[in-house]
Coordinates of C-alpha atoms in Angstrom, one line a residue:
X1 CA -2.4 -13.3 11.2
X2 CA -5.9 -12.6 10.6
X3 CA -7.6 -10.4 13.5
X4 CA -11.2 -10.8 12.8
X5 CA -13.7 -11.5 9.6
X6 CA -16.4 -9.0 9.2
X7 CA -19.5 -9.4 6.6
X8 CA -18.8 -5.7 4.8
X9 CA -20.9 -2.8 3.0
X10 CA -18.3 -2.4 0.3
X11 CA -18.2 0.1 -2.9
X12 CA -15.6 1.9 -4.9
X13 CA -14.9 5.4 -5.1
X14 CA -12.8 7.9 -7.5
X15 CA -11.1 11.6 -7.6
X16 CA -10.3 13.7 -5.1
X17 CA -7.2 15.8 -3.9
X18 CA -6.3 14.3 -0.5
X19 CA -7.2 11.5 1.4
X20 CA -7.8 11.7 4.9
X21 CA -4.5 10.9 5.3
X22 CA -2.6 13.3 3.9
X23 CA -2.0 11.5 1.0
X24 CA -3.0 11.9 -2.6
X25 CA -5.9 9.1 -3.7
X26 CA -4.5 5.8 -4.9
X27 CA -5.2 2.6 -6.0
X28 CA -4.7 0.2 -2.9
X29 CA -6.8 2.6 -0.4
X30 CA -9.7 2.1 1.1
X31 CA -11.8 4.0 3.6
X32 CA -13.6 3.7 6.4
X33 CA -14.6 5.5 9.4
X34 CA -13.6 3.2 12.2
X35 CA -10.6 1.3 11.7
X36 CA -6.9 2.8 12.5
X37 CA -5.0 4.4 9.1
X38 CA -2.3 1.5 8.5
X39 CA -4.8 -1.1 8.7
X40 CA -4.5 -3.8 6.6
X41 CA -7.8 -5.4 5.2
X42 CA -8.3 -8.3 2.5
X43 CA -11.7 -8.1 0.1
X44 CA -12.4 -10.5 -2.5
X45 CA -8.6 -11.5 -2.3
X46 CA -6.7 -8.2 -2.7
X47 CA -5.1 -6.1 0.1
X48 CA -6.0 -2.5 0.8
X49 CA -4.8 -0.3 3.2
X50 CA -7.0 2.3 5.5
X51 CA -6.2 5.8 4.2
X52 CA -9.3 7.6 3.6
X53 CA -13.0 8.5 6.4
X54 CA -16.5 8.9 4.7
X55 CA -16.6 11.3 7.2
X56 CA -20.3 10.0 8.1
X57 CA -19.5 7.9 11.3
X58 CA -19.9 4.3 9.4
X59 CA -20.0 1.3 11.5
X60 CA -16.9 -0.7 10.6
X61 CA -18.8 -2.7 7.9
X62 CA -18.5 0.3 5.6
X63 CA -15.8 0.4 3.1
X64 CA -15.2 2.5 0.2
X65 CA -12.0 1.4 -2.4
X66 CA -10.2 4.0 -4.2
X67 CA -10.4 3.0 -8.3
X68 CA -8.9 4.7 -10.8
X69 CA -12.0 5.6 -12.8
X70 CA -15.5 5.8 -13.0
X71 CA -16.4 2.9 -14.8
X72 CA -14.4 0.4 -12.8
X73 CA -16.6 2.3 -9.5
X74 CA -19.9 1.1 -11.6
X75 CA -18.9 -2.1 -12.4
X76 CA -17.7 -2.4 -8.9
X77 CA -20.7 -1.9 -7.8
X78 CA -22.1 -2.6 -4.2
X79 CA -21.2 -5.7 -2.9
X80 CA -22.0 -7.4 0.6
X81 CA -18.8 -9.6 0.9
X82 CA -16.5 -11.0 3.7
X83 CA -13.9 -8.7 4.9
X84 CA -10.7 -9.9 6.7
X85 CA -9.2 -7.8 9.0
X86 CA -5.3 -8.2 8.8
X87 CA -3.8 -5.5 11.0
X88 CA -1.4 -2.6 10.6
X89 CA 1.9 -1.8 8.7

């Protein structure tokens, strides 16, 4: 069941070594600094899991999905969109 709908601050990120995790960067992952690691989120229709911090103490509007490559981070863009809030795995 959905927990709560946020309007987010969402953009796209790529490379890296590690996640905050542990883990290595992977399509699927998404940071952000508030939310539990596990937590399940839904933007613009796909699911993403919390793996990664900016590291810059973001409110919990901030989100940052891992893509595979630079372009698809451009065309992503910066989008202001509604965020569901799922809950953990």
């Amino acid at each position: 069941p959905t927990i709560n709908e946020i309007h987010g601050n969402v953009s796209a990120y790529t490379g890296g070594y590690i996640m905050a995790n542990g883990e290595r960067p992977h399509v699927g992952a998404v940071a952000n600094d508030v939310l539990p690691f596990g937590t399940i989120v839904r933007i613009n229709g796909k699911e993403y899991v919390v793996k990664d911090r900016f590291g810059g103490n973001y409110d919990i509007e901030r989100f940052d999905i891992y893509m595979d490559d630079e372009s698809s981070c451009w065309e992503f863009g910066r989008q202001y969109v509604d965020v569901e809030i799922i809950g953990g795995i």
